[in-house]
Amino acid sequence: MNFPEDCKISPLASVSPDAQIGHGVEIGPFATIESNVVIGDGCKIMNGATICWGTRMGKNNRVFQNAVIGGIPQDLKFHGEETTCEIGDNNTIRECATINRGTASRNKTVVGSGNLIMAYCHIGHDCVFGNNIIISNACQFAGEVEVSDFAVIGGGSLCHQFTRVGRYVMVQGGTRFGKDVPPFTMIGREPAAYEGLNIVGLRRHGYTAEQIAEAQEAYRRIYLCKMNTSQAIASIEAEMPKSEIVNEIVEFVKASKRGIIK
């Protein structure tokens, strides 16, 4: 095997000679690295983890014990097509988490950079996850889910296929949801419902009082003014000043195919 000399690969690991291994990579005992895998510089693959065919991993990721990255989709429409599982940089993927590769639908599953994916989470085929997301223990995401930057998903949450989650969303632990979650909001309860603006999260990330007030007014019209969603969006577009945060809310809601959380 012609891997960089500064790698630390346990003699008890199974590493395909066809895998591309970057500088400074550590691979623990009983880890498995299959063929057609790329692992970037500085990654640490801990004992018992499996990196499957078609995985493309960036730099400085940590994959903990018994996680499985790039496994084939749990989808009966999958017929062995060549697809990928693409992981960015600086992610932490904890014990027994699973991330499946794509199907012919999108050809790839994508997880961005700087994410924390805690133990026993599952990210299904063709999902697209952004950056700096926190997914607490045992969350389950079906295929073709989209989760945007800085979302925080509470432990044990269940997300239906094709659902979208906007930026800076906070999902209460144990929530089941199958509708889109608009940006900057908090959801929870059973059935899942809008619980207000994620004000603490927005303040932590530098949003001003004026921007927060704009988002509050937009969601007041969507959720509290006894208008349907189309009427609320029309009201926002006609009566509220244009701004970056309001435009993001409007465009997210207008693009929703499943409808938004009520």
PDB file of C-alpha atoms in Angstrom:
ATOM      1  CA  MET A   1       0.000   0.000   0.000  1.00  0.00           C
ATOM      2  CA  ASN A   2       1.453   3.322  -1.092  1.00  0.00           C
ATOM      3  CA  PHE A   3       0.089   5.707   1.538  1.00  0.00           C
ATOM      4  CA  PRO A   4       1.826   8.809   2.947  1.00  0.00           C
ATOM      5  CA  GLU A   5       4.526   8.023   5.483  1.00  0.00           C
ATOM      6  CA  ASP A   6       2.962  10.245   8.153  1.00  0.00           C
ATOM      7  CA  CYS A   7      -0.210   8.151   8.282  1.00  0.00           C
ATOM      8  CA  LYS A   8      -0.859   6.000  11.329  1.00  0.00           C
ATOM      9  CA  ILE A   9      -2.680   2.892  10.118  1.00  0.00           C
ATOM     10  CA  SER A  10      -3.198   0.025  12.516  1.00  0.00           C
ATOM     11  CA  PRO A  11      -2.000  -3.339  11.179  1.00  0.00           C
ATOM     12  CA  LEU A  12      -5.382  -4.647  12.323  1.00  0.00           C
ATOM     13  CA  ALA A  13      -7.277  -2.274   9.990  1.00  0.00           C
ATOM     14  CA  SER A  14      -8.522  -3.367   6.576  1.00  0.00           C
ATOM     15  CA  VAL A  15      -7.588  -0.670   4.053  1.00  0.00           C
ATOM     16  CA  SER A  16      -8.051  -1.150   0.315  1.00  0.00           C
ATOM     17  CA  PRO A  17      -4.866  -0.430  -1.650  1.00  0.00           C
ATOM     18  CA  ASP A  18      -7.056   1.541  -4.066  1.00  0.00           C
ATOM     19  CA  ALA A  19      -8.212   4.011  -1.390  1.00  0.00           C
ATOM     20  CA  GLN A  20      -6.747   7.515  -1.491  1.00  0.00           C
ATOM     21  CA  ILE A  21      -5.480   8.388   1.976  1.00  0.00           C
ATOM     22  CA  GLY A  22      -4.255  11.906   2.806  1.00  0.00           C
ATOM     23  CA  HIS A  23      -1.399  13.056   4.992  1.00  0.00           C
ATOM     24  CA  GLY A  24      -1.580  12.581   8.745  1.00  0.00           C
ATOM     25  CA  VAL A  25      -4.569  10.239   8.623  1.00  0.00           C
ATOM     26  CA  GLU A  26      -5.065   7.872  11.571  1.00  0.00           C
ATOM     27  CA  ILE A  27      -6.960   4.604  11.095  1.00  0.00           C
ATOM     28  CA  GLY A  28      -7.630   2.490  14.164  1.00  0.00           C
ATOM     29  CA  PRO A  29      -7.775  -1.292  14.618  1.00  0.00           C
ATOM     30  CA  PHE A  30     -10.597  -3.182  12.919  1.00  0.00           C
ATOM     31  CA  ALA A  31     -11.614  -0.131  10.877  1.00  0.00           C
ATOM     32  CA  THR A  32     -12.486  -0.884   7.247  1.00  0.00           C
ATOM     33  CA  ILE A  33     -11.681   1.427   4.328  1.00  0.00           C
ATOM     34  CA  GLU A  34     -13.120   0.095   1.065  1.00  0.00           C
ATOM     35  CA  SER A  35     -11.968   0.794  -2.499  1.00  0.00           C
ATOM     36  CA  ASN A  36     -13.017   3.961  -4.331  1.00  0.00           C
ATOM     37  CA  VAL A  37     -12.718   5.992  -1.118  1.00  0.00           C
ATOM     38  CA  VAL A  38     -10.984   9.339  -0.634  1.00  0.00           C
ATOM     39  CA  ILE A  39      -9.988  10.416   2.890  1.00  0.00           C
ATOM     40  CA  GLY A  40      -8.489  13.889   3.239  1.00  0.00           C
ATOM     41  CA  ASP A  41      -5.561  15.073   5.313  1.00  0.00           C
ATOM     42  CA  GLY A  42      -5.742  14.880   9.084  1.00  0.00           C
ATOM     43  CA  CYS A  43      -8.785  12.626   9.378  1.00  0.00           C
ATOM     44  CA  LYS A  44      -9.059  10.180  12.265  1.00  0.00           C
ATOM     45  CA  ILE A  45     -11.001   6.966  11.637  1.00  0.00           C
ATOM     46  CA  MET A  46     -11.420   5.180  14.948  1.00  0.00           C
ATOM     47  CA  ASN A  47     -11.565   1.470  15.659  1.00  0.00           C
ATOM     48  CA  GLY A  48     -14.388  -0.461  14.074  1.00  0.00           C
ATOM     49  CA  ALA A  49     -15.580   2.364  11.797  1.00  0.00           C
ATOM     50  CA  THR A  50     -16.373   1.527   8.165  1.00  0.00           C
ATOM     51  CA  ILE A  51     -15.842   3.909   5.240  1.00  0.00           C
ATOM     52  CA  CYS A  52     -17.651   2.397   2.278  1.00  0.00           C
ATOM     53  CA  TRP A  53     -17.196   2.497  -1.476  1.00  0.00           C
ATOM     54  CA  GLY A  54     -17.970   5.896  -3.005  1.00  0.00           C
ATOM     55  CA  THR A  55     -17.161   8.018   0.045  1.00  0.00           C
ATOM     56  CA  ARG A  56     -15.355  11.325  -0.520  1.00  0.00           C
ATOM     57  CA  MET A  57     -14.165  12.818   2.754  1.00  0.00           C
ATOM     58  CA  GLY A  58     -12.445  16.171   3.232  1.00  0.00           C
ATOM     59  CA  LYS A  59      -9.901  17.204   5.850  1.00  0.00           C
ATOM     60  CA  ASN A  60      -9.752  16.855   9.635  1.00  0.00           C
ATOM     61  CA  ASN A  61     -12.864  14.755  10.133  1.00  0.00           C
ATOM     62  CA  ARG A  62     -13.228  12.497  13.166  1.00  0.00           C
ATOM     63  CA  VAL A  63     -15.230   9.304  12.681  1.00  0.00           C
ATOM     64  CA  PHE A  64     -15.854   7.483  15.942  1.00  0.00           C
ATOM     65  CA  GLN A  65     -16.202   3.807  16.723  1.00  0.00           C
ATOM     66  CA  ASN A  66     -18.554   1.677  14.615  1.00  0.00           C
ATOM     67  CA  ALA A  67     -19.879   4.531  12.476  1.00  0.00           C
ATOM     68  CA  VAL A  68     -20.639   3.559   8.854  1.00  0.00           C
ATOM     69  CA  ILE A  69     -20.119   6.191   6.161  1.00  0.00           C
ATOM     70  CA  GLY A  70     -21.257   5.664   2.565  1.00  0.00           C
ATOM     71  CA  GLY A  71     -23.288   2.485   3.012  1.00  0.00           C
ATOM     72  CA  ILE A  72     -25.681   1.609   0.218  1.00  0.00           C
ATOM     73  CA  PRO A  73     -29.117   3.278   0.403  1.00  0.00           C
ATOM     74  CA  GLN A  74     -31.993   1.680   2.256  1.00  0.00           C
ATOM     75  CA  ASP A  75     -34.180   2.226  -0.812  1.00  0.00           C
ATOM     76  CA  LEU A  76     -35.724  -0.519  -2.939  1.00  0.00           C
ATOM     77  CA  LYS A  77     -35.322   1.702  -6.014  1.00  0.00           C
ATOM     78  CA  PHE A  78     -31.543   1.516  -5.658  1.00  0.00           C
ATOM     79  CA  HIS A  79     -30.032  -0.891  -8.185  1.00  0.00           C
ATOM     80  CA  GLY A  80     -26.325  -0.553  -7.556  1.00  0.00           C
ATOM     81  CA  GLU A  81     -25.749   2.646  -9.514  1.00  0.00           C
ATOM     82  CA  GLU A  82     -22.450   4.448  -8.943  1.00  0.00           C
ATOM     83  CA  THR A  83     -23.175   7.216  -6.464  1.00  0.00           C
ATOM     84  CA  THR A  84     -21.240   8.999  -3.730  1.00  0.00           C
ATOM     85  CA  CYS A  85     -21.338  10.127  -0.125  1.00  0.00           C
ATOM     86  CA  GLU A  86     -19.527  13.466   0.123  1.00  0.00           C
ATOM     87  CA  ILE A  87     -18.331  14.731   3.504  1.00  0.00           C
ATOM     88  CA  GLY A  88     -16.706  18.160   3.944  1.00  0.00           C
ATOM     89  CA  ASP A  89     -14.080  19.241   6.477  1.00  0.00           C
ATOM     90  CA  ASN A  90     -13.888  19.336  10.273  1.00  0.00           C
ATOM     91  CA  ASN A  91     -16.904  17.152  10.989  1.00  0.00           C
ATOM     92  CA  THR A  92     -17.350  15.006  14.083  1.00  0.00           C
ATOM     93  CA  ILE A  93     -19.330  11.825  13.446  1.00  0.00           C
ATOM     94  CA  ARG A  94     -19.925   9.943  16.666  1.00  0.00           C
ATOM     95  CA  GLU A  95     -20.398   6.287  17.548  1.00  0.00           C
ATOM     96  CA  CYS A  96     -22.672   4.100  15.395  1.00  0.00           C
ATOM     97  CA  ALA A  97     -23.873   6.970  13.200  1.00  0.00           C
ATOM     98  CA  THR A  98     -24.738   5.992   9.617  1.00  0.00           C
ATOM     99  CA  ILE A  99     -24.668   8.104   6.470  1.00  0.00           C
ATOM    100  CA  ASN A 100     -25.825   6.400   3.251  1.00  0.00           C
ATOM    101  CA  ARG A 101     -24.674   7.299  -0.239  1.00  0.00           C
ATOM    102  CA  GLY A 102     -26.998   8.589  -2.934  1.00  0.00           C
ATOM    103  CA  THR A 103     -29.307   6.997  -5.479  1.00  0.00           C
ATOM    104  CA  ALA A 104     -30.088   7.894  -9.082  1.00  0.00           C
ATOM    105  CA  SER A 105     -32.353  10.648  -7.718  1.00  0.00           C
ATOM    106  CA  ARG A 106     -29.477  13.025  -6.825  1.00  0.00           C
ATOM    107  CA  ASN A 107     -26.469  10.736  -7.259  1.00  0.00           C
ATOM    108  CA  LYS A 108     -24.946  11.829  -3.966  1.00  0.00           C
ATOM    109  CA  THR A 109     -25.488  12.429  -0.293  1.00  0.00           C
ATOM    110  CA  VAL A 110     -23.786  15.608   0.921  1.00  0.00           C
ATOM    111  CA  VAL A 111     -22.727  16.642   4.423  1.00  0.00           C
ATOM    112  CA  GLY A 112     -20.949  19.997   4.605  1.00  0.00           C
ATOM    113  CA  SER A 113     -18.313  21.157   7.081  1.00  0.00           C
ATOM    114  CA  GLY A 114     -18.094  21.800  10.807  1.00  0.00           C
ATOM    115  CA  ASN A 115     -21.015  19.562  11.729  1.00  0.00           C
ATOM    116  CA  LEU A 116     -21.508  17.530  14.912  1.00  0.00           C
ATOM    117  CA  ILE A 117     -23.433  14.323  14.246  1.00  0.00           C
ATOM    118  CA  MET A 118     -23.921  12.526  17.542  1.00  0.00           C
ATOM    119  CA  ALA A 119     -24.198   8.828  18.299  1.00  0.00           C
ATOM    120  CA  TYR A 120     -26.765   6.583  16.577  1.00  0.00           C
ATOM    121  CA  CYS A 121     -27.920   9.236  14.089  1.00  0.00           C
ATOM    122  CA  HIS A 122     -28.938   8.189  10.583  1.00  0.00           C
ATOM    123  CA  ILE A 123     -28.718  10.354   7.465  1.00  0.00           C
ATOM    124  CA  GLY A 124     -30.478   8.701   4.542  1.00  0.00           C
ATOM    125  CA  HIS A 125     -29.717   8.615   0.839  1.00  0.00           C
ATOM    126  CA  ASP A 126     -29.535  11.855  -1.172  1.00  0.00           C
ATOM    127  CA  CYS A 127     -29.752  14.111   1.878  1.00  0.00           C
ATOM    128  CA  VAL A 128     -28.068  17.506   1.653  1.00  0.00           C
ATOM    129  CA  PHE A 129     -26.774  18.941   4.937  1.00  0.00           C
ATOM    130  CA  GLY A 130     -25.087  22.324   5.214  1.00  0.00           C
ATOM    131  CA  ASN A 131     -22.467  23.578   7.648  1.00  0.00           C
ATOM    132  CA  ASN A 132     -22.175  23.978  11.423  1.00  0.00           C
ATOM    133  CA  ILE A 133     -25.218  21.831  12.166  1.00  0.00           C
ATOM    134  CA  ILE A 134     -25.676  20.029  15.483  1.00  0.00           C
ATOM    135  CA  ILE A 135     -27.616  16.774  15.382  1.00  0.00           C
ATOM    136  CA  SER A 136     -28.148  15.263  18.821  1.00  0.00           C
ATOM    137  CA  ASN A 137     -28.197  11.564  19.626  1.00  0.00           C
ATOM    138  CA  ALA A 138     -30.439   9.109  17.763  1.00  0.00           C
ATOM    139  CA  CYS A 139     -31.956  11.537  15.242  1.00  0.00           C
ATOM    140  CA  GLN A 140     -33.233   9.854  12.082  1.00  0.00           C
ATOM    141  CA  PHE A 141     -33.423  11.566   8.686  1.00  0.00           C
ATOM    142  CA  ALA A 142     -35.119   9.816   5.783  1.00  0.00           C
ATOM    143  CA  GLY A 143     -33.955  10.174   2.180  1.00  0.00           C
ATOM    144  CA  GLU A 144     -33.668  13.489   0.337  1.00  0.00           C
ATOM    145  CA  VAL A 145     -33.932  15.694   3.415  1.00  0.00           C
ATOM    146  CA  GLU A 146     -32.261  19.119   3.300  1.00  0.00           C
ATOM    147  CA  VAL A 147     -30.915  20.748   6.473  1.00  0.00           C
ATOM    148  CA  SER A 148     -29.416  24.231   6.263  1.00  0.00           C
ATOM    149  CA  ASP A 149     -26.554  25.886   8.142  1.00  0.00           C
ATOM    150  CA  PHE A 150     -26.541  26.275  11.935  1.00  0.00           C
ATOM    151  CA  ALA A 151     -29.656  24.170  12.519  1.00  0.00           C
ATOM    152  CA  VAL A 152     -29.839  22.376  15.883  1.00  0.00           C
ATOM    153  CA  ILE A 153     -31.847  19.141  16.000  1.00  0.00           C
ATOM    154  CA  GLY A 154     -32.763  17.779  19.440  1.00  0.00           C
ATOM    155  CA  GLY A 155     -32.147  14.152  20.342  1.00  0.00           C
ATOM    156  CA  GLY A 156     -34.487  11.430  19.118  1.00  0.00           C
ATOM    157  CA  SER A 157     -36.104  13.579  16.426  1.00  0.00           C
ATOM    158  CA  LEU A 158     -37.611  11.921  13.334  1.00  0.00           C
ATOM    159  CA  CYS A 159     -37.659  13.676   9.954  1.00  0.00           C
ATOM    160  CA  HIS A 160     -39.803  12.529   7.012  1.00  0.00           C
ATOM    161  CA  GLN A 161     -38.349  12.171   3.527  1.00  0.00           C
ATOM    162  CA  PHE A 162     -38.161  15.265   1.262  1.00  0.00           C
ATOM    163  CA  THR A 163     -38.496  17.630   4.220  1.00  0.00           C
ATOM    164  CA  ARG A 164     -36.441  20.854   4.360  1.00  0.00           C
ATOM    165  CA  VAL A 165     -35.066  22.544   7.484  1.00  0.00           C
ATOM    166  CA  GLY A 166     -34.059  26.207   7.238  1.00  0.00           C
ATOM    167  CA  ARG A 167     -31.087  28.023   8.712  1.00  0.00           C
ATOM    168  CA  TYR A 168     -30.786  28.618  12.476  1.00  0.00           C
ATOM    169  CA  VAL A 169     -33.722  26.334  13.232  1.00  0.00           C
ATOM    170  CA  MET A 170     -34.070  24.746  16.669  1.00  0.00           C
ATOM    171  CA  VAL A 171     -35.971  21.444  16.846  1.00  0.00           C
ATOM    172  CA  GLN A 172     -37.058  20.213  20.276  1.00  0.00           C
ATOM    173  CA  GLY A 173     -35.858  16.719  21.223  1.00  0.00           C
ATOM    174  CA  GLY A 174     -38.210  13.893  20.306  1.00  0.00           C
ATOM    175  CA  THR A 175     -40.039  15.871  17.627  1.00  0.00           C
ATOM    176  CA  ARG A 176     -41.568  14.066  14.634  1.00  0.00           C
ATOM    177  CA  PHE A 177     -41.978  16.313  11.624  1.00  0.00           C
ATOM    178  CA  GLY A 178     -42.892  15.882   7.970  1.00  0.00           C
ATOM    179  CA  LYS A 179     -43.393  19.498   6.916  1.00  0.00           C
ATOM    180  CA  ASP A 180     -40.755  22.072   6.059  1.00  0.00           C
ATOM    181  CA  VAL A 181     -39.342  24.076   8.977  1.00  0.00           C
ATOM    182  CA  PRO A 182     -38.837  27.746   7.988  1.00  0.00           C
ATOM    183  CA  PRO A 183     -35.567  29.496   8.873  1.00  0.00           C
ATOM    184  CA  PHE A 184     -34.943  31.075  12.293  1.00  0.00           C
ATOM    185  CA  THR A 185     -37.804  29.226  13.995  1.00  0.00           C
ATOM    186  CA  MET A 186     -38.229  26.784  16.875  1.00  0.00           C
ATOM    187  CA  ILE A 187     -40.529  23.766  16.588  1.00  0.00           C
ATOM    188  CA  GLY A 188     -41.665  21.099  19.028  1.00  0.00           C
ATOM    189  CA  ARG A 189     -44.656  19.450  20.705  1.00  0.00           C
ATOM    190  CA  GLU A 190     -46.847  16.630  19.342  1.00  0.00           C
ATOM    191  CA  PRO A 191     -47.942  17.125  16.634  1.00  0.00           C
ATOM    192  CA  ALA A 192     -45.001  19.321  15.673  1.00  0.00           C
ATOM    193  CA  ALA A 193     -45.824  23.020  15.674  1.00  0.00           C
ATOM    194  CA  TYR A 194     -44.221  26.463  15.483  1.00  0.00           C
ATOM    195  CA  GLU A 195     -43.096  27.609  18.936  1.00  0.00           C
ATOM    196  CA  GLY A 196     -41.618  31.000  18.129  1.00  0.00           C
ATOM    197  CA  LEU A 197     -38.443  32.548  16.853  1.00  0.00           C
ATOM    198  CA  ASN A 198     -35.029  31.124  17.781  1.00  0.00           C
ATOM    199  CA  ILE A 199     -34.063  34.428  19.361  1.00  0.00           C
ATOM    200  CA  VAL A 200     -31.207  33.077  21.491  1.00  0.00           C
ATOM    201  CA  GLY A 201     -29.601  31.391  18.499  1.00  0.00           C
ATOM    202  CA  LEU A 202     -29.928  34.493  16.348  1.00  0.00           C
ATOM    203  CA  ARG A 203     -28.383  36.716  19.007  1.00  0.00           C
ATOM    204  CA  ARG A 204     -25.492  34.313  19.453  1.00  0.00           C
ATOM    205  CA  HIS A 205     -24.751  34.555  15.741  1.00  0.00           C
ATOM    206  CA  GLY A 206     -24.791  38.326  15.593  1.00  0.00           C
ATOM    207  CA  TYR A 207     -28.267  39.149  14.331  1.00  0.00           C
ATOM    208  CA  THR A 208     -29.358  42.632  15.366  1.00  0.00           C
ATOM    209  CA  ALA A 209     -32.495  43.568  17.292  1.00  0.00           C
ATOM    210  CA  GLU A 210     -33.846  45.122  14.095  1.00  0.00           C
ATOM    211  CA  GLN A 211     -33.341  41.915  12.096  1.00  0.00           C
ATOM    212  CA  ILE A 212     -34.950  39.838  14.831  1.00  0.00           C
ATOM    213  CA  ALA A 213     -37.932  42.207  14.905  1.00  0.00           C
ATOM    214  CA  GLU A 214     -38.307  41.848  11.125  1.00  0.00           C
ATOM    215  CA  ALA A 215     -38.380  38.058  11.417  1.00  0.00           C
ATOM    216  CA  GLN A 216     -40.875  38.239  14.280  1.00  0.00           C
ATOM    217  CA  GLU A 217     -43.211  40.426  12.243  1.00  0.00           C
ATOM    218  CA  ALA A 218     -42.993  38.109   9.236  1.00  0.00           C
ATOM    219  CA  TYR A 219     -43.858  35.075  11.339  1.00  0.00           C
ATOM    220  CA  ARG A 220     -46.597  36.979  13.180  1.00  0.00           C
ATOM    221  CA  ARG A 221     -48.323  37.335   9.816  1.00  0.00           C
ATOM    222  CA  ILE A 222     -47.695  33.714   8.840  1.00  0.00           C
ATOM    223  CA  TYR A 223     -48.792  32.123  12.121  1.00  0.00           C
ATOM    224  CA  LEU A 224     -50.869  34.542  14.190  1.00  0.00           C
ATOM    225  CA  CYS A 225     -52.975  36.699  11.872  1.00  0.00           C
ATOM    226  CA  LYS A 226     -55.574  34.113  10.788  1.00  0.00           C
ATOM    227  CA  MET A 227     -54.442  34.191   7.168  1.00  0.00           C
ATOM    228  CA  ASN A 228     -53.548  31.158   5.102  1.00  0.00           C
ATOM    229  CA  THR A 229     -49.921  30.848   4.058  1.00  0.00           C
ATOM    230  CA  SER A 230     -50.405  32.352   0.607  1.00  0.00           C
ATOM    231  CA  GLN A 231     -52.253  35.353   2.046  1.00  0.00           C
ATOM    232  CA  ALA A 232     -49.573  35.863   4.680  1.00  0.00           C
ATOM    233  CA  ILE A 233     -46.775  35.819   2.113  1.00  0.00           C
ATOM    234  CA  ALA A 234     -48.680  38.258  -0.081  1.00  0.00           C
ATOM    235  CA  SER A 235     -49.094  40.541   2.923  1.00  0.00           C
ATOM    236  CA  ILE A 236     -45.389  40.381   3.747  1.00  0.00           C
ATOM    237  CA  GLU A 237     -44.362  41.132   0.167  1.00  0.00           C
ATOM    238  CA  ALA A 238     -46.805  44.019  -0.163  1.00  0.00           C
ATOM    239  CA  GLU A 239     -46.428  45.692   3.222  1.00  0.00           C
ATOM    240  CA  MET A 240     -43.055  44.871   4.785  1.00  0.00           C
ATOM    241  CA  PRO A 241     -39.782  46.539   3.756  1.00  0.00           C
ATOM    242  CA  LYS A 242     -37.505  44.293   1.750  1.00  0.00           C
ATOM    243  CA  SER A 243     -34.569  42.921   3.740  1.00  0.00           C
ATOM    244  CA  GLU A 244     -32.235  39.939   3.640  1.00  0.00           C
ATOM    245  CA  ILE A 245     -33.887  38.126   6.534  1.00  0.00           C
ATOM    246  CA  VAL A 246     -37.455  38.732   5.294  1.00  0.00           C
ATOM    247  CA  ASN A 247     -36.523  37.686   1.760  1.00  0.00           C
ATOM    248  CA  GLU A 248     -35.042  34.440   3.064  1.00  0.00           C
ATOM    249  CA  ILE A 249     -38.254  33.624   4.924  1.00  0.00           C
ATOM    250  CA  VAL A 250     -40.454  34.455   1.929  1.00  0.00           C
ATOM    251  CA  GLU A 251     -38.373  32.491  -0.580  1.00  0.00           C
ATOM    252  CA  PHE A 252     -38.194  29.448   1.694  1.00  0.00           C
ATOM    253  CA  VAL A 253     -41.956  29.357   2.216  1.00  0.00           C
ATOM    254  CA  LYS A 254     -42.744  29.952  -1.462  1.00  0.00           C
ATOM    255  CA  ALA A 255     -40.423  27.124  -2.486  1.00  0.00           C
ATOM    256  CA  SER A 256     -41.997  24.605  -0.099  1.00  0.00           C
ATOM    257  CA  LYS A 257     -43.548  21.594  -1.774  1.00  0.00           C
ATOM    258  CA  ARG A 258     -44.613  19.784   1.394  1.00  0.00           C
ATOM    259  CA  GLY A 259     -45.960  22.889   3.122  1.00  0.00           C
ATOM    260  CA  ILE A 260     -44.567  24.386   6.303  1.00  0.00           C
ATOM    261  CA  ILE A 261     -44.979  23.445   9.940  1.00  0.00           C
ATOM    262  CA  LYS A 262     -48.191  24.959  11.315  1.00  0.00           C
TER     263      LYS A 262
END
